[in-house]
Structure formats: structure tokens, C-alpha cells
Amino acid sequence: MAFLPRRALSAAVLPALCTLAFAAPAQQNDGTDTAVTHTVFQPPPVEATAARLAQVELPDGFEITPFTTGLKNPRILAVDPSGHVYVSRREQGDVLLLRDEDGDGRADGEPRQVLHRPAVHGLEVHDGALYIATVKELLRAPIQPDGSLGEPELLVDDLPDGGQHPNRTLAFGPDGKLYVSIGSTCNACNETNPEHATLLRVEPDGSSRWWGRLLRRTGDDPCCDRLVSVRVTQSARTLREVPYRAKQQ
């Protein structure tokens, strides 16, 4: 049995091996800026071979099979009620559409590009539309019967700068509000923008913006109500449950 997530899921695939050194300003406790050198190491992607998939432990009666391959750098999946599967690719700056008309658990044919937007990442399906997040933007595009997207509507164009944590994830909560994760600009910063390292809560049309304080990098499911536990990443290896209360900006 092949299966797909019903909600948006993170599916990070790292690009080719490279080492990058660059200078960037670092904030100090006295408010001054100091130039520091960063080295970013990105290991090569690992192919999902049959041998590696066989190592995944599953409950009795389940099996795992590839839905599609060759997507290079998929990040987020979102599935609408009709079974259209949307995949964001941040490096390629696009959203792909996958379909499984015959229900065999595999995508039919080649993926179809339905949106091009630089640094696109977060996806969420709600009320017949696909919500899309880039570093600075929140957009909404109507889903057509064939799965293609209508003209995107720009709802928000002033999300905080990305810094080292630019990936935005989206989810609608049980209150009908849209929650947008906003990471911090680095791992140890004196943030000057109160919306960094927060969850933003907006109406479906992008209005009435509220924020709730979190940590430096949010997790893959920002859905929450006024006072709930939100999964966040405190470090590269630690997941914690922390409470959050919404505040009006």
C-alpha cells in the first residue's frame, strides 16, 4: 500500500555538496555590528533506492513505495480534496502538480509546473484555494477543476526578512485562521523586528495580523489556537513543546 500525507509535510532534499564562505554582520549585546565569516556545509542528497526504503520500519500490513522520483529539491506537499498533489521547490522557485487518476499510488506522467515564484516554500489548501508562502509574500490562488491554479492574489508582501531561517510554513487552525511560521534571522541574534521567531496569525484574506512569540526556528506544522502547544525546533536535534499566546501587533 502506498500512502500520501493528507496535510502539508516537509520533504527537504539537500542540494549537491558544496562549501560556501561569506562575511555577514553579527549583532552584539551593545548594539554594534561585527563582520564574521560563516561556512555552510551541505551534504549531497541521498537517493531513495529500494534498498534504503526497505530500511524504513513500518507497522504490519503497510509498505512504502515511491509516488514519484526525480523532483530534485521538493520541500512541502499539500493535497486538495480531489487528490491533486502540490509540491513546492524552493531552489527551482516553482510549484508542481502531481496527479494519480487511476489510484495505483503512483503519480501519472510527468509533474506539471503550475506556479513560478522565487523562493516558494509553504503550501496549504483551504476553501478551494492554494495558499503559498515565499520569504516575504503570502499568496492565494484558486484551484481549477483540472488542478491548475488561477491568477495568484497577493495577500501579504511584507513578511519579515528571512536571514538564516527563511522558510515559511502554513496551516489553518480550528479557528479558521491562517498561521504562518517566521524564523529568527540567525541562531543568536538581538532581533529588532518583533515578528521574527514568531507565529503570525492572519485572516484567510491576509488581514488582521497577530503574532505569538516562539523560538528561533519553527517546526513543520504551525497550526494552533490562542493558547496551545506548538512544536518548534530548538536546535538541529531537539524538538520541544512550548506554549504560545497570540499577541496583537
mmCIF file of C-alpha atoms in Angstrom:
data_model
loop_
_atom_site.group_PDB
_atom_site.id
_atom_site.type_symbol
_atom_site.label_atom_id
_atom_site.label_comp_id
_atom_site.label_asym_id
_atom_site.label_seq_id
_atom_site.Cartn_x
_atom_site.Cartn_y
_atom_site.Cartn_z
ATOM 1 C CA MET A 1 0.000 0.000 0.000
ATOM 2 C CA ALA A 2 1.392 3.398 -0.932
ATOM 3 C CA PHE A 3 0.308 6.367 1.084
ATOM 4 C CA LEU A 4 0.499 10.150 0.949
ATOM 5 C CA PRO A 5 0.159 12.724 3.741
ATOM 6 C CA ARG A 6 -3.190 14.445 3.970
ATOM 7 C CA ARG A 7 -1.645 17.585 5.347
ATOM 8 C CA ALA A 8 1.301 19.581 4.179
ATOM 9 C CA LEU A 9 4.520 17.833 5.089
ATOM 10 C CA SER A 10 8.116 18.891 4.984
ATOM 11 C CA ALA A 11 10.199 16.953 2.434
ATOM 12 C CA ALA A 12 13.639 18.581 2.478
ATOM 13 C CA VAL A 13 16.128 17.282 -0.074
ATOM 14 C CA LEU A 14 19.570 18.901 0.160
ATOM 15 C CA PRO A 15 21.411 20.103 -2.934
ATOM 16 C CA ALA A 16 24.821 18.941 -4.113
ATOM 17 C CA LEU A 17 27.880 19.022 -1.870
ATOM 18 C CA CYS A 18 29.322 22.489 -1.560
ATOM 19 C CA THR A 19 31.143 24.694 0.919
ATOM 20 C CA LEU A 20 30.399 28.408 0.987
ATOM 21 C CA ALA A 21 32.227 31.058 2.980
ATOM 22 C CA PHE A 22 30.959 34.608 3.246
ATOM 23 C CA ALA A 23 31.032 37.622 5.538
ATOM 24 C CA ALA A 24 27.915 38.802 7.352
ATOM 25 C CA PRO A 25 27.180 41.259 10.152
ATOM 26 C CA ALA A 26 26.593 39.807 13.608
ATOM 27 C CA GLN A 27 24.712 41.658 16.312
ATOM 28 C CA GLN A 28 26.454 42.243 19.636
ATOM 29 C CA ASN A 29 24.965 42.946 23.042
ATOM 30 C CA ASP A 30 25.981 46.602 22.804
ATOM 31 C CA GLY A 31 24.095 47.046 19.539
ATOM 32 C CA THR A 32 27.143 47.243 17.268
ATOM 33 C CA ASP A 33 27.668 45.175 14.114
ATOM 34 C CA THR A 34 30.717 42.959 13.659
ATOM 35 C CA ALA A 35 31.693 41.134 10.470
ATOM 36 C CA VAL A 36 32.030 37.366 10.901
ATOM 37 C CA THR A 37 32.803 34.527 8.497
ATOM 38 C CA HIS A 38 30.316 31.668 8.037
ATOM 39 C CA THR A 39 30.911 28.281 6.451
ATOM 40 C CA VAL A 40 27.848 26.397 5.266
ATOM 41 C CA PHE A 41 28.274 22.669 4.579
ATOM 42 C CA GLN A 42 25.557 20.997 2.542
ATOM 43 C CA PRO A 43 25.983 17.227 2.100
ATOM 44 C CA PRO A 44 24.928 15.622 -1.170
ATOM 45 C CA PRO A 45 21.382 14.268 -1.481
ATOM 46 C CA VAL A 46 20.847 10.576 -0.852
ATOM 47 C CA GLU A 47 18.836 8.718 -3.469
ATOM 48 C CA ALA A 48 15.740 6.884 -2.233
ATOM 49 C CA THR A 49 16.786 3.487 -3.542
ATOM 50 C CA ALA A 50 14.803 0.309 -2.960
ATOM 51 C CA ALA A 51 17.455 -0.842 -0.501
ATOM 52 C CA ARG A 52 17.171 2.328 1.564
ATOM 53 C CA LEU A 53 13.372 2.286 1.514
ATOM 54 C CA ALA A 54 13.492 -1.290 2.792
ATOM 55 C CA GLN A 55 15.205 0.009 5.951
ATOM 56 C CA VAL A 56 12.163 2.097 6.912
ATOM 57 C CA GLU A 57 10.291 0.373 9.743
ATOM 58 C CA LEU A 58 6.532 0.265 9.143
ATOM 59 C CA PRO A 59 3.574 -1.205 11.036
ATOM 60 C CA ASP A 60 2.346 -4.634 9.981
ATOM 61 C CA GLY A 61 0.278 -4.512 6.803
ATOM 62 C CA PHE A 62 1.951 -1.369 5.432
ATOM 63 C CA GLU A 63 4.506 -0.917 2.701
ATOM 64 C CA ILE A 64 6.286 2.122 1.274
ATOM 65 C CA THR A 65 6.765 2.790 -2.425
ATOM 66 C CA PRO A 66 7.858 5.900 -4.368
ATOM 67 C CA PHE A 67 4.974 8.103 -5.507
ATOM 68 C CA THR A 68 7.286 9.870 -7.944
ATOM 69 C CA THR A 69 11.017 10.437 -8.370
ATOM 70 C CA GLY A 70 13.396 12.967 -9.863
ATOM 71 C CA LEU A 71 11.918 16.107 -8.272
ATOM 72 C CA LYS A 72 15.390 17.340 -7.204
ATOM 73 C CA ASN A 73 14.558 19.587 -4.238
ATOM 74 C CA PRO A 74 10.965 19.095 -3.036
ATOM 75 C CA ARG A 75 10.104 20.901 0.193
ATOM 76 C CA ILE A 76 6.377 20.929 1.061
ATOM 77 C CA LEU A 77 3.459 18.747 -0.041
ATOM 78 C CA ALA A 78 -0.199 19.762 0.004
ATOM 79 C CA VAL A 79 -3.138 17.644 -1.197
ATOM 80 C CA ASP A 80 -6.579 19.014 -2.085
ATOM 81 C CA PRO A 81 -9.848 17.064 -1.629
ATOM 82 C CA SER A 82 -9.771 15.989 -5.288
ATOM 83 C CA GLY A 83 -6.399 14.308 -4.820
ATOM 84 C CA HIS A 84 -4.268 16.902 -6.581
ATOM 85 C CA VAL A 85 -0.800 16.853 -5.043
ATOM 86 C CA TYR A 86 1.150 20.124 -4.955
ATOM 87 C CA VAL A 87 4.896 20.206 -4.357
ATOM 88 C CA SER A 88 6.986 23.306 -3.693
ATOM 89 C CA ARG A 89 10.611 23.505 -4.772
ATOM 90 C CA ARG A 90 12.440 26.418 -3.201
ATOM 91 C CA GLU A 91 15.642 26.224 -5.258
ATOM 92 C CA GLN A 92 13.752 25.947 -8.544
ATOM 93 C CA GLY A 93 11.218 28.568 -7.427
ATOM 94 C CA ASP A 94 8.123 26.679 -8.542
ATOM 95 C CA VAL A 95 5.113 24.593 -7.525
ATOM 96 C CA LEU A 96 4.489 21.296 -9.295
ATOM 97 C CA LEU A 97 1.215 19.422 -9.732
ATOM 98 C CA LEU A 98 1.086 15.621 -9.487
ATOM 99 C CA ARG A 99 -1.984 13.501 -10.133
ATOM 100 C CA ASP A 100 -2.938 9.866 -9.563
ATOM 101 C CA GLU A 101 -6.070 9.370 -11.640
ATOM 102 C CA ASP A 102 -6.006 5.559 -11.610
ATOM 103 C CA GLY A 103 -5.453 5.298 -7.863
ATOM 104 C CA ASP A 104 -2.438 2.990 -8.057
ATOM 105 C CA GLY A 105 -0.421 5.052 -5.585
ATOM 106 C CA ARG A 106 1.921 6.455 -8.224
ATOM 107 C CA ALA A 107 1.885 9.796 -9.986
ATOM 108 C CA ASP A 108 0.582 9.729 -13.553
ATOM 109 C CA GLY A 109 3.148 11.006 -16.035
ATOM 110 C CA GLU A 110 5.477 13.937 -15.552
ATOM 111 C CA PRO A 111 4.826 16.669 -12.973
ATOM 112 C CA ARG A 112 3.292 19.877 -14.282
ATOM 113 C CA GLN A 113 4.505 23.306 -13.220
ATOM 114 C CA VAL A 114 1.515 25.364 -12.058
ATOM 115 C CA LEU A 115 3.296 28.309 -10.455
ATOM 116 C CA HIS A 116 6.654 30.036 -10.697
ATOM 117 C CA ARG A 117 7.647 32.207 -7.739
ATOM 118 C CA PRO A 118 11.191 32.760 -6.421
ATOM 119 C CA ALA A 119 11.890 31.080 -3.047
ATOM 120 C CA VAL A 120 8.409 29.498 -2.837
ATOM 121 C CA HIS A 121 8.101 27.186 0.161
ATOM 122 C CA GLY A 122 4.957 26.960 2.307
ATOM 123 C CA LEU A 123 1.760 25.443 0.876
ATOM 124 C CA GLU A 124 -1.718 24.930 2.337
ATOM 125 C CA VAL A 125 -5.059 24.039 0.732
ATOM 126 C CA HIS A 126 -8.133 25.785 2.107
ATOM 127 C CA ASP A 127 -11.616 26.510 0.776
ATOM 128 C CA GLY A 128 -10.830 25.752 -2.860
ATOM 129 C CA ALA A 129 -7.570 27.690 -2.968
ATOM 130 C CA LEU A 130 -3.868 27.009 -2.591
ATOM 131 C CA TYR A 131 -2.108 29.309 -0.141
ATOM 132 C CA ILE A 132 1.546 29.903 -0.972
ATOM 133 C CA ALA A 133 4.361 31.453 1.069
ATOM 134 C CA THR A 134 7.702 32.829 -0.066
ATOM 135 C CA VAL A 135 10.192 34.596 2.185
ATOM 136 C CA LYS A 136 8.310 37.914 2.082
ATOM 137 C CA GLU A 137 4.950 37.063 0.491
ATOM 138 C CA LEU A 138 1.703 35.256 1.184
ATOM 139 C CA LEU A 139 -0.396 34.471 -1.879
ATOM 140 C CA ARG A 140 -3.692 32.722 -2.602
ATOM 141 C CA ALA A 141 -4.534 31.064 -5.930
ATOM 142 C CA PRO A 142 -7.866 29.421 -6.825
ATOM 143 C CA ILE A 143 -7.633 25.733 -7.679
ATOM 144 C CA GLN A 144 -9.199 24.895 -11.053
ATOM 145 C CA PRO A 145 -11.057 21.604 -11.709
ATOM 146 C CA ASP A 146 -8.025 20.151 -13.521
ATOM 147 C CA GLY A 147 -5.716 21.077 -10.629
ATOM 148 C CA SER A 148 -4.144 24.077 -12.327
ATOM 149 C CA LEU A 149 -4.078 27.405 -10.500
ATOM 150 C CA GLY A 150 -5.845 30.621 -11.343
ATOM 151 C CA GLU A 151 -4.201 34.019 -11.051
ATOM 152 C CA PRO A 152 -2.440 34.284 -7.665
ATOM 153 C CA GLU A 153 -3.667 37.037 -5.367
ATOM 154 C CA LEU A 154 -1.028 38.760 -3.241
ATOM 155 C CA LEU A 155 -2.344 38.900 0.324
ATOM 156 C CA VAL A 156 0.783 39.959 2.234
ATOM 157 C CA ASP A 157 4.017 41.388 0.834
ATOM 158 C CA ASP A 158 5.868 42.450 3.986
ATOM 159 C CA LEU A 159 6.715 39.300 5.915
ATOM 160 C CA PRO A 160 9.956 39.753 7.901
ATOM 161 C CA ASP A 161 13.296 39.213 6.174
ATOM 162 C CA GLY A 162 14.466 35.615 6.141
ATOM 163 C CA GLY A 163 18.069 35.672 7.327
ATOM 164 C CA GLN A 164 19.279 32.162 8.129
ATOM 165 C CA HIS A 165 15.745 30.789 8.619
ATOM 166 C CA PRO A 166 13.759 31.957 5.572
ATOM 167 C CA ASN A 167 11.387 29.009 5.109
ATOM 168 C CA ARG A 168 7.737 29.819 5.836
ATOM 169 C CA THR A 169 5.224 27.067 6.599
ATOM 170 C CA LEU A 170 1.447 27.458 6.623
ATOM 171 C CA ALA A 171 -1.525 25.819 8.323
ATOM 172 C CA PHE A 172 -5.131 26.700 9.075
ATOM 173 C CA GLY A 173 -6.191 26.255 12.660
ATOM 174 C CA PRO A 174 -9.531 25.034 14.029
ATOM 175 C CA ASP A 175 -10.440 28.715 14.467
ATOM 176 C CA GLY A 176 -10.335 29.228 10.684
ATOM 177 C CA LYS A 177 -7.288 31.490 10.931
ATOM 178 C CA LEU A 178 -4.126 31.020 8.882
ATOM 179 C CA TYR A 179 -0.882 30.547 10.817
ATOM 180 C CA VAL A 180 2.472 31.453 9.256
ATOM 181 C CA SER A 181 5.781 30.411 10.802
ATOM 182 C CA ILE A 182 8.520 33.059 10.909
ATOM 183 C CA GLY A 183 12.028 32.027 11.970
ATOM 184 C CA SER A 184 14.738 34.182 13.509
ATOM 185 C CA THR A 185 17.383 35.852 11.370
ATOM 186 C CA CYS A 186 20.172 33.768 12.920
ATOM 187 C CA ASN A 187 20.886 31.394 15.795
ATOM 188 C CA ALA A 188 21.921 34.055 18.329
ATOM 189 C CA CYS A 189 20.559 37.480 17.400
ATOM 190 C CA ASN A 190 19.264 40.581 19.108
ATOM 191 C CA GLU A 191 16.168 40.741 16.929
ATOM 192 C CA THR A 192 14.906 44.226 16.104
ATOM 193 C CA ASN A 193 11.720 43.079 14.368
ATOM 194 C CA PRO A 194 9.169 41.741 16.905
ATOM 195 C CA GLU A 195 7.748 39.396 14.244
ATOM 196 C CA HIS A 196 10.960 37.383 13.954
ATOM 197 C CA ALA A 197 10.901 33.986 15.720
ATOM 198 C CA THR A 198 7.100 34.024 15.913
ATOM 199 C CA LEU A 199 3.927 32.547 14.546
ATOM 200 C CA LEU A 200 1.801 35.043 12.663
ATOM 201 C CA ARG A 201 -1.969 34.631 12.667
ATOM 202 C CA VAL A 202 -3.950 36.220 9.848
ATOM 203 C CA GLU A 203 -7.433 36.040 8.413
ATOM 204 C CA PRO A 204 -7.823 33.998 5.191
ATOM 205 C CA ASP A 205 -7.637 37.255 3.224
ATOM 206 C CA GLY A 206 -4.338 38.224 4.896
ATOM 207 C CA SER A 207 -5.799 40.882 7.185
ATOM 208 C CA SER A 208 -5.827 41.283 10.985
ATOM 209 C CA ARG A 209 -2.236 40.258 11.686
ATOM 210 C CA TRP A 210 -1.350 38.928 15.137
ATOM 211 C CA TRP A 211 1.831 37.274 16.367
ATOM 212 C CA GLY A 212 2.892 34.826 19.049
ATOM 213 C CA ARG A 213 6.457 34.594 20.322
ATOM 214 C CA LEU A 214 8.351 31.358 19.614
ATOM 215 C CA LEU A 215 11.966 30.295 19.310
ATOM 216 C CA ARG A 216 14.485 30.693 16.501
ATOM 217 C CA ARG A 217 13.108 28.149 14.044
ATOM 218 C CA THR A 218 9.536 26.895 13.891
ATOM 219 C CA GLY A 219 8.513 23.318 13.130
ATOM 220 C CA ASP A 220 6.664 21.900 10.164
ATOM 221 C CA ASP A 221 3.122 22.361 11.481
ATOM 222 C CA PRO A 222 2.318 25.860 12.734
ATOM 223 C CA CYS A 223 -1.381 25.176 13.299
ATOM 224 C CA CYS A 224 -2.550 26.370 16.674
ATOM 225 C CA ASP A 225 -5.246 28.260 18.565
ATOM 226 C CA ARG A 226 -4.855 31.136 21.019
ATOM 227 C CA LEU A 227 -3.078 29.104 23.688
ATOM 228 C CA VAL A 228 -1.762 25.734 22.626
ATOM 229 C CA SER A 229 1.412 23.711 22.377
ATOM 230 C CA VAL A 230 3.405 24.420 19.238
ATOM 231 C CA ARG A 231 6.126 22.111 18.011
ATOM 232 C CA VAL A 232 9.314 24.028 17.367
ATOM 233 C CA THR A 233 12.915 23.160 16.655
ATOM 234 C CA GLN A 234 15.149 24.492 19.407
ATOM 235 C CA SER A 235 18.289 23.002 17.890
ATOM 236 C CA ALA A 236 19.160 20.774 14.982
ATOM 237 C CA ARG A 237 18.439 17.681 17.050
ATOM 238 C CA THR A 238 15.853 18.714 19.637
ATOM 239 C CA LEU A 239 12.086 19.056 19.303
ATOM 240 C CA ARG A 240 10.254 20.663 22.188
ATOM 241 C CA GLU A 241 6.674 21.510 23.038
ATOM 242 C CA VAL A 242 6.298 25.131 24.135
ATOM 243 C CA PRO A 243 3.210 27.177 24.963
ATOM 244 C CA TYR A 244 2.377 30.269 22.956
ATOM 245 C CA ARG A 245 -0.159 33.069 23.371
ATOM 246 C CA ALA A 246 -1.186 35.274 20.490
ATOM 247 C CA LYS A 247 -0.488 38.995 20.727
ATOM 248 C CA GLN A 248 -1.776 41.809 18.584
ATOM 249 C CA GLN A 249 0.838 43.885 16.782
#
